[in-house]
Coordinates of C-alpha atoms in Angstrom, one line a residue:
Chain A
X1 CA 167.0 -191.5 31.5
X2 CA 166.2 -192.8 35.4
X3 CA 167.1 -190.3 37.8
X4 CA 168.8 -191.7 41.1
X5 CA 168.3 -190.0 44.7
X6 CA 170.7 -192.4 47.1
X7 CA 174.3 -193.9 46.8
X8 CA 172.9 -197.3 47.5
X9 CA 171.0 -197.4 44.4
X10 CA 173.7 -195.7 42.3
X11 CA 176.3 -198.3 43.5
X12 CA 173.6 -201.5 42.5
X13 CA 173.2 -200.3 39.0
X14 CA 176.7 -199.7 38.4
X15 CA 177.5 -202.9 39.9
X16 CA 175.0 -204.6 38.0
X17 CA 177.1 -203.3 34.6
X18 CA 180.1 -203.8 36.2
X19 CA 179.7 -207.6 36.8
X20 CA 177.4 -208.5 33.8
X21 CA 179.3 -206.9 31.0
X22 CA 182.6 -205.5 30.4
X23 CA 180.6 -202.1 30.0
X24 CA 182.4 -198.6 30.4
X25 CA 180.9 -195.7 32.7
X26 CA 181.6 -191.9 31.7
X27 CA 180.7 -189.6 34.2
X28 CA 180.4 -186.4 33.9
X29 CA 179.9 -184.3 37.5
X30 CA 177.9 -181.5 37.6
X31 CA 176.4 -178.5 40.3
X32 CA 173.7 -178.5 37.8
X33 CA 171.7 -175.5 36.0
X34 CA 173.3 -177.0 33.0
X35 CA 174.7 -174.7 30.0
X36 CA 176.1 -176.0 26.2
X37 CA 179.2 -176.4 28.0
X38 CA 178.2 -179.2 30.4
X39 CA 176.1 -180.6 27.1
X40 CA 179.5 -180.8 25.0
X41 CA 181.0 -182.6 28.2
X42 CA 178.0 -185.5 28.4
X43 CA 177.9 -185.7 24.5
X44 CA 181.6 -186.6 24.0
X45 CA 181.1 -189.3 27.1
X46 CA 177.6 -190.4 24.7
X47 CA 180.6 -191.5 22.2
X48 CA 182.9 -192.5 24.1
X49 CA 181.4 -195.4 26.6
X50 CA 178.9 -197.9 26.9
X51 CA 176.8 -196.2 30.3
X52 CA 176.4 -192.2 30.7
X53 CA 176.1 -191.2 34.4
X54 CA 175.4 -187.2 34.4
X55 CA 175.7 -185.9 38.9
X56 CA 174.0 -182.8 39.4
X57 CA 175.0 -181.8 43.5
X58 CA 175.7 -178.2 44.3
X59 CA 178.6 -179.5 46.5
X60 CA 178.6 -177.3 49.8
X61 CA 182.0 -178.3 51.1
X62 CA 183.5 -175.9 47.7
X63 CA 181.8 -172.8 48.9
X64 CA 183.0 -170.6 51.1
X65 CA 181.5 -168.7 53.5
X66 CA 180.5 -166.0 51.9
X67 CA 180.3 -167.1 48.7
X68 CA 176.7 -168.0 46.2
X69 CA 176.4 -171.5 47.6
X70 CA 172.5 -170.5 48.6
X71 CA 172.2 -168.5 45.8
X72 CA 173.3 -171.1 43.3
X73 CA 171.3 -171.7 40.4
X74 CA 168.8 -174.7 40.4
X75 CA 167.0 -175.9 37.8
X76 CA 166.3 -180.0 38.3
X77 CA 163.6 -180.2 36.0
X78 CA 165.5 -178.2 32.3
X79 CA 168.4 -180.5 33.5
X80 CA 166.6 -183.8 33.0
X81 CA 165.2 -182.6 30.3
X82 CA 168.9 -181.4 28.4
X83 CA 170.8 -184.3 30.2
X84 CA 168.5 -186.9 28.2
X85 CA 168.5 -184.9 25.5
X86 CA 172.2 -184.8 25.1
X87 CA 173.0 -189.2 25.7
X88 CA 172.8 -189.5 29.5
X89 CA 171.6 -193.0 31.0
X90 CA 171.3 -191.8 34.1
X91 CA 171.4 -188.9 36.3
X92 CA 172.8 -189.0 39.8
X93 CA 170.9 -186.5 42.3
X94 CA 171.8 -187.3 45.8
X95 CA 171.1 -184.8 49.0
X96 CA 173.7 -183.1 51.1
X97 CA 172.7 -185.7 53.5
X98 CA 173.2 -188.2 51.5
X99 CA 176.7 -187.9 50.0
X100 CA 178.0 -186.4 53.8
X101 CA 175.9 -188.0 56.6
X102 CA 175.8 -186.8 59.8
X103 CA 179.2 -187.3 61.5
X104 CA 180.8 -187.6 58.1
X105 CA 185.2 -186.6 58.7
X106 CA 186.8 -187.5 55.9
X107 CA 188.6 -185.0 53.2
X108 CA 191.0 -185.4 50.2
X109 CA 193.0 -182.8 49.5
X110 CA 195.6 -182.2 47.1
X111 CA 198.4 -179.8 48.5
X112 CA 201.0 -177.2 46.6
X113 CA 198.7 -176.7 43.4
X114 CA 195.5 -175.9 45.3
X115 CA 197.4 -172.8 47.2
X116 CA 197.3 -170.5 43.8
X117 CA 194.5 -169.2 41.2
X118 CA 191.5 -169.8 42.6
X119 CA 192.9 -171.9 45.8
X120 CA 194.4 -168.7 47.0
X121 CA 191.0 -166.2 46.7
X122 CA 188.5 -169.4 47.9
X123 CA 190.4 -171.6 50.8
X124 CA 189.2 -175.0 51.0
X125 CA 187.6 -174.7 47.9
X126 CA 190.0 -177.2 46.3
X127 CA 189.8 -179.5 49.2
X128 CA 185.9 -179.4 48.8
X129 CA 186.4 -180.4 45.3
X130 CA 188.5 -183.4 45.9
X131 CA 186.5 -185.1 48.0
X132 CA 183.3 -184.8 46.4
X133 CA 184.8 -185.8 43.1
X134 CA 186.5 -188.9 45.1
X135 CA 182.9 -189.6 46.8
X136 CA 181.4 -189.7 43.3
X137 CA 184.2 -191.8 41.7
X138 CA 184.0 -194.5 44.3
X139 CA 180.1 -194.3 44.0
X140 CA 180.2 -194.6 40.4
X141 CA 183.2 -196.1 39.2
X142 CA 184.2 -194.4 36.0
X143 CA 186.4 -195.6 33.5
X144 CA 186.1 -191.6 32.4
X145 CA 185.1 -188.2 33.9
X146 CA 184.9 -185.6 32.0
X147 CA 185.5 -182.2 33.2
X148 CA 185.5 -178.5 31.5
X149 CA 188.6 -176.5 31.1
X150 CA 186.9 -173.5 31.9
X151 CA 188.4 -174.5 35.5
X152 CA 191.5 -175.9 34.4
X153 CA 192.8 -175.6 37.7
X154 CA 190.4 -178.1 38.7
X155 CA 191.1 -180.3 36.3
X156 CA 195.0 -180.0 37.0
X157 CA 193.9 -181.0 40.6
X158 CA 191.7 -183.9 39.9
X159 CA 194.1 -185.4 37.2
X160 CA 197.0 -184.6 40.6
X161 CA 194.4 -186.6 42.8
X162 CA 194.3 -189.6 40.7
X163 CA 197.3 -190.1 40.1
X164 CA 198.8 -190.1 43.7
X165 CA 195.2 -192.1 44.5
X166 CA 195.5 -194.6 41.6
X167 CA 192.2 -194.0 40.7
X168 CA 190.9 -196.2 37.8
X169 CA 189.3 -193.2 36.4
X170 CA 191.0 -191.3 33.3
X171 CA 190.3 -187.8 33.3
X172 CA 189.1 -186.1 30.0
X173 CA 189.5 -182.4 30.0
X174 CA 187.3 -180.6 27.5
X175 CA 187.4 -177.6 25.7
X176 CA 185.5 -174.1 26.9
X177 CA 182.4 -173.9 25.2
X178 CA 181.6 -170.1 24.8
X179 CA 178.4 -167.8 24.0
X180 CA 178.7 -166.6 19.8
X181 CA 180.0 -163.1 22.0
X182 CA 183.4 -165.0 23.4
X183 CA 181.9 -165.8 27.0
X184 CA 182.7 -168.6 28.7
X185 CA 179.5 -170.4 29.4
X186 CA 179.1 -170.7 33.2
X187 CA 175.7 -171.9 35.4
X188 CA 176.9 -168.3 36.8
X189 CA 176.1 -165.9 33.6
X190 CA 172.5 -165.9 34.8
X191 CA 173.7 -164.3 38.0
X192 CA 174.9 -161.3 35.8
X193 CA 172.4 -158.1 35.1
X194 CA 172.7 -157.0 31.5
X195 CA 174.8 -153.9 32.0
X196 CA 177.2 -157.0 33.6
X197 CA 176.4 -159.7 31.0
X198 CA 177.9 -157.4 28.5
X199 CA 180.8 -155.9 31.1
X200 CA 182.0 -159.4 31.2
X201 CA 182.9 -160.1 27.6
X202 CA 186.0 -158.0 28.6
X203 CA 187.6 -161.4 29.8
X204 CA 187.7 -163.1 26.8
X205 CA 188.6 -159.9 25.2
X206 CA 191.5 -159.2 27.5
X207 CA 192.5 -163.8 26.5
X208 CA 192.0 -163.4 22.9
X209 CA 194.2 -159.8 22.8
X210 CA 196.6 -161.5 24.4
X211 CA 196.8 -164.6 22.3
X212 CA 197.4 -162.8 19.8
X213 CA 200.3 -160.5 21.0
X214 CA 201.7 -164.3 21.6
X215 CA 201.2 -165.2 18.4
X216 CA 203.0 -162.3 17.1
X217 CA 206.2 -163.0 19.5
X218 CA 206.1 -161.6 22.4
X219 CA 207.0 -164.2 25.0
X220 CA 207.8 -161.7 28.2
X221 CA 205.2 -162.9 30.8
X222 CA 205.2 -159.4 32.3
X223 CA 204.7 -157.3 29.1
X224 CA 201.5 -159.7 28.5
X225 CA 200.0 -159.2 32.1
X226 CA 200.5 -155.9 31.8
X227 CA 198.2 -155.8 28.5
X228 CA 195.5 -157.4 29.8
X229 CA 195.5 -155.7 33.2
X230 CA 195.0 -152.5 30.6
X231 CA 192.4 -154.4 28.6
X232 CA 190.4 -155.4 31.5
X233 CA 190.6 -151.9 33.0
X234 CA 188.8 -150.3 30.6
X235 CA 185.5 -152.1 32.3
X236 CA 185.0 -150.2 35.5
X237 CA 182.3 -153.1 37.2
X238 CA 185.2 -155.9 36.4
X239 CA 187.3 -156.1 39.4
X240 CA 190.5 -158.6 38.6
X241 CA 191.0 -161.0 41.5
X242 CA 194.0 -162.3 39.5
X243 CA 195.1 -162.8 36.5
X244 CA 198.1 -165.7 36.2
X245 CA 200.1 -167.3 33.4
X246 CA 201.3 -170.6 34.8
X247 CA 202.9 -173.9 33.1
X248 CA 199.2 -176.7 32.7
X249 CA 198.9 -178.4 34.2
X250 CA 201.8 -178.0 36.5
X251 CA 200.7 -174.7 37.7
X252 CA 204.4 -173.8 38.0
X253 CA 205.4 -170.7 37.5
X254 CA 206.9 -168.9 34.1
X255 CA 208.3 -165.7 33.0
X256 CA 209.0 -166.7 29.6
X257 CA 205.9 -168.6 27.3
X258 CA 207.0 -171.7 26.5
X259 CA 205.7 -175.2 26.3
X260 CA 202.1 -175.3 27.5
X261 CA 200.9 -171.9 28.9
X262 CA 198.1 -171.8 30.6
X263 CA 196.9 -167.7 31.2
X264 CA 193.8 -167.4 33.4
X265 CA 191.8 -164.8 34.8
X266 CA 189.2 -164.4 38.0
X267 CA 187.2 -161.6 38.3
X268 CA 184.7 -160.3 40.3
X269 CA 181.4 -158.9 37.8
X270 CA 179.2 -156.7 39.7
X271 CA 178.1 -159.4 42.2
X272 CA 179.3 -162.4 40.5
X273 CA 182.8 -163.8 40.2
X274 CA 183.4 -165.5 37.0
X275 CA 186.7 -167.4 35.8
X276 CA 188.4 -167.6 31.7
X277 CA 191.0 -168.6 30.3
X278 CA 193.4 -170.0 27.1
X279 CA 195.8 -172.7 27.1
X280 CA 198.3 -172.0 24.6
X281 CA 201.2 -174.7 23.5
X282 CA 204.1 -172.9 22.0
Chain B
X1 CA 202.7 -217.1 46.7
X2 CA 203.9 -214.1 43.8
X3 CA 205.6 -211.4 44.7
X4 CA 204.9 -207.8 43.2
X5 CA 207.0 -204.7 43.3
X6 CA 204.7 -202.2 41.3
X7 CA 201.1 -200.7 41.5
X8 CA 201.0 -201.3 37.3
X9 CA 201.7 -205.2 38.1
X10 CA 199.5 -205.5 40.9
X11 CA 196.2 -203.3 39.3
X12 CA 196.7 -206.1 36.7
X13 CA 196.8 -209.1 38.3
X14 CA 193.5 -207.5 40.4
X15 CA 191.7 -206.3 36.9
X16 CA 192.4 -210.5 35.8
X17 CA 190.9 -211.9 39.0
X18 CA 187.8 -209.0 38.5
X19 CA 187.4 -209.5 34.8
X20 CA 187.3 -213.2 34.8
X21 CA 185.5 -214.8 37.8
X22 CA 183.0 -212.7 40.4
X23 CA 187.0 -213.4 42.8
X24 CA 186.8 -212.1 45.9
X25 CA 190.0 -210.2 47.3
X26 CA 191.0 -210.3 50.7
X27 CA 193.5 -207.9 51.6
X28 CA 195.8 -208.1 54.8
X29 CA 198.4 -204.3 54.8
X30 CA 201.0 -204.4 56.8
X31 CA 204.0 -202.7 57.5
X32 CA 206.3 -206.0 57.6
X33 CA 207.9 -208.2 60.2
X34 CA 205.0 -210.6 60.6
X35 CA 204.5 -212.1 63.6
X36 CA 201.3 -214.4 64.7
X37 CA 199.3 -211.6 64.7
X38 CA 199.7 -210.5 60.9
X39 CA 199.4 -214.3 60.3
X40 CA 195.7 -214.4 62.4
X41 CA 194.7 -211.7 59.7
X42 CA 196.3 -213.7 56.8
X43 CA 194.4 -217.0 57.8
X44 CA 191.1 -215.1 58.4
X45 CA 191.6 -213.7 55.2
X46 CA 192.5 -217.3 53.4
X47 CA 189.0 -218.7 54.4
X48 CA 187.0 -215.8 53.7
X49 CA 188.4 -215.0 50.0
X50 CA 189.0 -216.5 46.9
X51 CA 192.7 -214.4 47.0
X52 CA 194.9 -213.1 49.7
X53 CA 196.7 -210.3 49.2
X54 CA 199.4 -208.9 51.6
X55 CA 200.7 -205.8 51.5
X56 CA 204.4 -205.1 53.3
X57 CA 205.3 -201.4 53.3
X58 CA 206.4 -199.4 56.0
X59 CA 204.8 -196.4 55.0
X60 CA 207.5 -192.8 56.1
X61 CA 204.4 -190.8 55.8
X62 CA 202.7 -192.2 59.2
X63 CA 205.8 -191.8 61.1
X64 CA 206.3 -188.2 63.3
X65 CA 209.7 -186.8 62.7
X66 CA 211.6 -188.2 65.6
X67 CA 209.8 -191.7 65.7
X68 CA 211.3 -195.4 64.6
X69 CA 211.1 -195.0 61.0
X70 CA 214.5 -195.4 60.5
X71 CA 214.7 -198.6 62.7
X72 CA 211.8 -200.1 62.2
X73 CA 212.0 -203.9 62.0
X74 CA 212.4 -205.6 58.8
X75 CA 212.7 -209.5 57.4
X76 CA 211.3 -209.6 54.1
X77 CA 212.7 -213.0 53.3
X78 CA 211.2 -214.4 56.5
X79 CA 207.8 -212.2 55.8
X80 CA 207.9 -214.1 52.6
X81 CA 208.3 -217.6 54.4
X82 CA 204.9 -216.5 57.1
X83 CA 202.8 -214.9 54.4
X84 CA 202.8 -218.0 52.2
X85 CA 202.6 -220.8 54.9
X86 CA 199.3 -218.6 56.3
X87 CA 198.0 -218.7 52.5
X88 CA 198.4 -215.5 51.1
X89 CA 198.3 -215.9 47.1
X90 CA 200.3 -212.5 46.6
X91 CA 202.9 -210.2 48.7
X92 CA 202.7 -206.7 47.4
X93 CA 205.9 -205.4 47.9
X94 CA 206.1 -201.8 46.6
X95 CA 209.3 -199.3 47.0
X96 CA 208.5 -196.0 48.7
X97 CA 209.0 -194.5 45.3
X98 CA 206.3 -196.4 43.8
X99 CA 203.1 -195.6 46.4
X100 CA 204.7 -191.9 46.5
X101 CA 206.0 -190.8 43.7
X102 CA 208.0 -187.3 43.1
X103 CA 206.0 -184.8 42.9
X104 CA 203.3 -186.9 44.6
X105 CA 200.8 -184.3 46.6
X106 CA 197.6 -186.0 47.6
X107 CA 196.4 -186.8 51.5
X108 CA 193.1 -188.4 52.6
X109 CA 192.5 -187.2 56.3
X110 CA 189.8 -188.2 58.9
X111 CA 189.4 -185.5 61.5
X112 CA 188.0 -185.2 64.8
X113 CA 188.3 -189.0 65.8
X114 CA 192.3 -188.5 64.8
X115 CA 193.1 -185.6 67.4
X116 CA 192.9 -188.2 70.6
X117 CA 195.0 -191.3 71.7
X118 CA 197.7 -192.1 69.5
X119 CA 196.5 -189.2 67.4
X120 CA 197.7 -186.7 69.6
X121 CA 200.8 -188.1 70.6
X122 CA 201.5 -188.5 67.3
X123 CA 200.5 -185.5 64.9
X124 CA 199.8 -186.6 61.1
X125 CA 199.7 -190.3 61.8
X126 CA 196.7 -191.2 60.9
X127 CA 196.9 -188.6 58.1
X128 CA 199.7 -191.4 57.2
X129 CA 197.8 -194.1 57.7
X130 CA 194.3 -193.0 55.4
X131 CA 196.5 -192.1 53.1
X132 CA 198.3 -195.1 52.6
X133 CA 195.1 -197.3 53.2
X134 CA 193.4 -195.3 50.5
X135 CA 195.8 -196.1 47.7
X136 CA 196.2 -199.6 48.5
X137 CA 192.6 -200.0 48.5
X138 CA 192.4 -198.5 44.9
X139 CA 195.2 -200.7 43.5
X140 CA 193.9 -203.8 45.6
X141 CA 190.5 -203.5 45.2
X142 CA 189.8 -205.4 48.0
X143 CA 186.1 -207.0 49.2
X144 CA 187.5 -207.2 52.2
X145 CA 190.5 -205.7 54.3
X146 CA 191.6 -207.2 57.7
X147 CA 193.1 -205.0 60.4
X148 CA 194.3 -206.0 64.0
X149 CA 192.7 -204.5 67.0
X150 CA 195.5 -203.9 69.0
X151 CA 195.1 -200.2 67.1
X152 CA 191.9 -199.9 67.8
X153 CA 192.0 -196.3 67.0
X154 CA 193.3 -197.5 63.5
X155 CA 190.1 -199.5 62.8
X156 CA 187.8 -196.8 63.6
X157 CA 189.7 -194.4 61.4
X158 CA 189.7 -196.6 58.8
X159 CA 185.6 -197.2 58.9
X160 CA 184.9 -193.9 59.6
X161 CA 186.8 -193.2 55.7
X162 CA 185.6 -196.2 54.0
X163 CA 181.9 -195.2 55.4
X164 CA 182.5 -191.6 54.5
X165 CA 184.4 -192.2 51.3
X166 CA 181.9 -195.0 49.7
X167 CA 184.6 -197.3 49.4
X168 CA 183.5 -200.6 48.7
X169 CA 185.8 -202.5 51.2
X170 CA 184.7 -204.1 54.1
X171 CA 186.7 -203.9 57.2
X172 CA 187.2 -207.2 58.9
X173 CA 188.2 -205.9 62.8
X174 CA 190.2 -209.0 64.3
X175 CA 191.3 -209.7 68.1
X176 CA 195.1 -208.8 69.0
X177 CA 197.0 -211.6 69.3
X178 CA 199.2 -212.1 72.8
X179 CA 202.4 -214.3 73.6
X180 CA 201.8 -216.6 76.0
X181 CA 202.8 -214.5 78.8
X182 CA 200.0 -211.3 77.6
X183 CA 202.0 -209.2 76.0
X184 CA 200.5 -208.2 73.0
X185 CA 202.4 -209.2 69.6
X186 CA 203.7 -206.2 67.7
X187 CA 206.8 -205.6 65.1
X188 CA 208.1 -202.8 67.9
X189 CA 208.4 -206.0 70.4
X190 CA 212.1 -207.2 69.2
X191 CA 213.5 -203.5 70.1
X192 CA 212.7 -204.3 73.4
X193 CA 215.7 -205.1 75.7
X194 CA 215.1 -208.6 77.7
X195 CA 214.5 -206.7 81.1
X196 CA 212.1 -204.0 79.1
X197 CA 210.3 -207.2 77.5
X198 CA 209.6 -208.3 81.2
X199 CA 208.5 -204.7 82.0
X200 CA 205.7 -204.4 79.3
X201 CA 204.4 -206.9 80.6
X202 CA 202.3 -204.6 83.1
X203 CA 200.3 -202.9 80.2
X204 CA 198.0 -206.5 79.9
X205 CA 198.5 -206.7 83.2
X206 CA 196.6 -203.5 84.2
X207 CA 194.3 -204.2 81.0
X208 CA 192.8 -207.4 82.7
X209 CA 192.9 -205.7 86.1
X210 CA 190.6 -202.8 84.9
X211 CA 188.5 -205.6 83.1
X212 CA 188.1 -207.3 86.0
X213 CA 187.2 -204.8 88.3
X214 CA 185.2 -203.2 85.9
X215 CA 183.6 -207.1 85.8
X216 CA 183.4 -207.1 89.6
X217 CA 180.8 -203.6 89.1
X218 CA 183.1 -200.9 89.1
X219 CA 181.7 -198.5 86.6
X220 CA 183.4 -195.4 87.3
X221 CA 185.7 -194.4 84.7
X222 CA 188.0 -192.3 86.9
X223 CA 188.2 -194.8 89.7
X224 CA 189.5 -197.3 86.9
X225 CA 192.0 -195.5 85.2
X226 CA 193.5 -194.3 88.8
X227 CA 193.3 -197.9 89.0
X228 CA 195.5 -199.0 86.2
X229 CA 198.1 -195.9 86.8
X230 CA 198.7 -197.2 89.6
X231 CA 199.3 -200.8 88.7
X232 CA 201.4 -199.9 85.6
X233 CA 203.5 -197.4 87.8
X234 CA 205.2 -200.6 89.9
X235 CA 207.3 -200.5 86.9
X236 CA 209.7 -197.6 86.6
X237 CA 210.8 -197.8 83.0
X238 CA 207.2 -197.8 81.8
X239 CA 206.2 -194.4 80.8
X240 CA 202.6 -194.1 80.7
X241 CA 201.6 -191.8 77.2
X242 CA 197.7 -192.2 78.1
X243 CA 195.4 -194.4 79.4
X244 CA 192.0 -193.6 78.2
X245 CA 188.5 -195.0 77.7
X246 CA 186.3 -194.2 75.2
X247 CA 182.8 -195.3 73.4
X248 CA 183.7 -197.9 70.2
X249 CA 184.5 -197.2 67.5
X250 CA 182.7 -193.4 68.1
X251 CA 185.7 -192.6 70.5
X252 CA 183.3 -190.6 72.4
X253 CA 184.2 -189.4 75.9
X254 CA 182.4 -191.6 78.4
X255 CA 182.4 -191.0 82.4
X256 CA 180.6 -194.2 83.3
X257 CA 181.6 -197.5 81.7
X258 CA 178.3 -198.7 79.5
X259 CA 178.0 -200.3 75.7
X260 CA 181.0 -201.4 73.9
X261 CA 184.1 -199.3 76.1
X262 CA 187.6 -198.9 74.7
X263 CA 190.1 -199.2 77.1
X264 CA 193.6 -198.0 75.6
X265 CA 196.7 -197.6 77.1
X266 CA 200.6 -196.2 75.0
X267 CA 203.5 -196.3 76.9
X268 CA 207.1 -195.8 76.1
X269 CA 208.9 -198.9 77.6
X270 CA 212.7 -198.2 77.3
X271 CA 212.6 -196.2 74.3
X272 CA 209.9 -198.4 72.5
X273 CA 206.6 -196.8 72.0
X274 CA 204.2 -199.6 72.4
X275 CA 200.2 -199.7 72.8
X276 CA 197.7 -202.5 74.5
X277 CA 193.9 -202.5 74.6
X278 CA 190.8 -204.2 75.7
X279 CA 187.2 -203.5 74.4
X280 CA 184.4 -204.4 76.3
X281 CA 181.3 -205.2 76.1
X282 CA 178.6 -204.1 79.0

């Protein structure tokens, strides 16, 4: 695996594949510290195209102010290592300066779905996502990208982008890839003390109970809120920012399950906000 | 010359000409009524590319609320008829429907250099205008794009998002085109009443007065814009909107003319909004 630094070099070996061979790229973008989640995400784009382009950029324009955008965890070095390990080709590793130069004005933003879940706690978050993702698609051309549905809001936003856009880039949502405990594997679990680590399980808890009170016919939005509101509760250091049961990836919203559900959960864990979530299809 | 009504049509015709041969694409957007303007662009772009590809769309969302959409010039039979005999391979022809589709929620903005001249007369335009660029480049796929620089604001928005945004488009600036009497050719011109036609007139007029004072050692920016105000004021149904000058393409403030200078003047003649420039050179 070579590891690239600028966009100039990224764009002459794509375009070198790009005009020799009918080759496919899969890219899969990263903010790096890379868990068994990202892993399953650069495996399936192993089988599924010729080239394997893993970006690892901690994306500043996504934070906000006060959010962990210093704090974020780095780890260059185990991520080579696991990128190669798992099929990647290359690995894209550009500087802030390089992917927004000085005197850089130019943002894509998707509007409407962006304003709830996590668009309503982090503004502009959405916004920073969009054009970062849009910077690395015309960068490295993808025929894929594939993206976790741990943030299925972002991958509702990104599959909106490209198809207003017409990007030529098809957007393969992946499962969430969870500890053997139920937690959602996130770069942000090592944020977590231990007391925390094990605070947080009540997410998945609180997603699985309710899947199940689904599965057993209860279809009244309310009720199930109210049941994982209860769930959650019973952890004193988890503080819900929301918890939302929308229509995926629409985001519209439901007071009766139906179709494809999507029920998702941010929540502030001692210091660290973490996301969950299921999508069910009824 | 072919004419195409849908992005799926035109992304295949592009993917036949980028599969087959190393093609290059030359891509001329407009927004219709050509006149020997559109046609300079259409002619550059037929000796610089293997095809030429012009776009006619007049595009709602770059028009304010109470602007010309509505009225704005059309002749797509006769645009047919220009295109061709200039040498353009393909018109691309789309409905409104089809570049914005229901539900459709996506912008691409450049800030800063888009809150001055035409960009605060006119709030969102060039929001309009990225937008609209943006998706025709990804359906186009164009080497190179050619834009007229009688909105030479347009072409420095434009760079500024294809620099900012990686695209891999070339923007090919080109001089404005004048009738024989100066006035500079635009769609807008044929609203014009036959005494407001004479009346516009005294935008070039004041244009090539500022240039040749400014040719004559005049260097003050102030003195020069006093200057043309006054020259374009012997005409009473010409409504100056602003007359500025500015560093190009930067659209930096400038007190003291020096490098390459933007001179830019709008001005509602009658009720037509038009605009005029000159860049020079020092």
């Amino acid at each position: 695996m070579k590891t690239i630094k600028t966009v100039k070099e990224m764009k002459e070996i794509v375009d070198s594949y790009k005009a020799s061979f009918n080759k496919t790229i899969g890219l899969v973008p990263t903010m790096g510290y890379l868990h068994d989640g990202h892993l399953s995400l650069i495996k399936r784009a192993r089988e599924e195209n010729h080239i394997v382009i893993v970006s690892v950029f901690v994306n500043p324009t996504q934070f906000g102010v006060n959010e962990d955008y210093e704090i974020y965890p780095k780890d260059i070095k185990r991520d080579k290592e696991l990128a190669e390990a798992a099929g990647a080709d290359y690995m894209f590793h550009p500087t802030v300066e390089e992917m927004y130069p000085t005197g850089h004005k130019t943002y894509v933003e998707v509007l409407d779905i962006t304003d709830k879940l996590c668009g309503a706690s982090r503004p502009g978050h959405f916004k920073g996502v969009t054009t970062i993702v849009n910077k690395l698609f015309q960068i490295v051309e993808p025929n894929r990208a594939y993206f976790g549905l741990k943030d299925a809001q972002q991958v509702a936003v990104v599959q909106q982008m490209v198809r207003d856009l017409f990007l030529n880039t098809e957007i393969v949502p992946c499962p969430i890839v969870r500890e053997p405990d139920g937690l959602a594997m996130s770069s942000r679990n090592i944020l977590l003390s231990p007391e925390d680590r094990q605070a947080a399980l009540i997410l998945s808890k609180g997603l699985m109970e309710a899947k199940k009170i689904v599965d057993c016919g209860e279809k009244n939005v309310f009720t199930i809120k109210e049941k994982i509101i209860k769930i959650i509760s019973q952890e004193p250091t988890v503080n819900i920012d929301y918890i939302e049961m929308l229509q995926f990836p629409t985001l519209e919203a439901v007071s009766i399950i139906g179709g494809k559900v999507l029920i998702a959960i941010a929540a502030k864990v001692g210091n660290v906000r973490l996301i969950d979530n299921i999508i069910m299809e009824e």
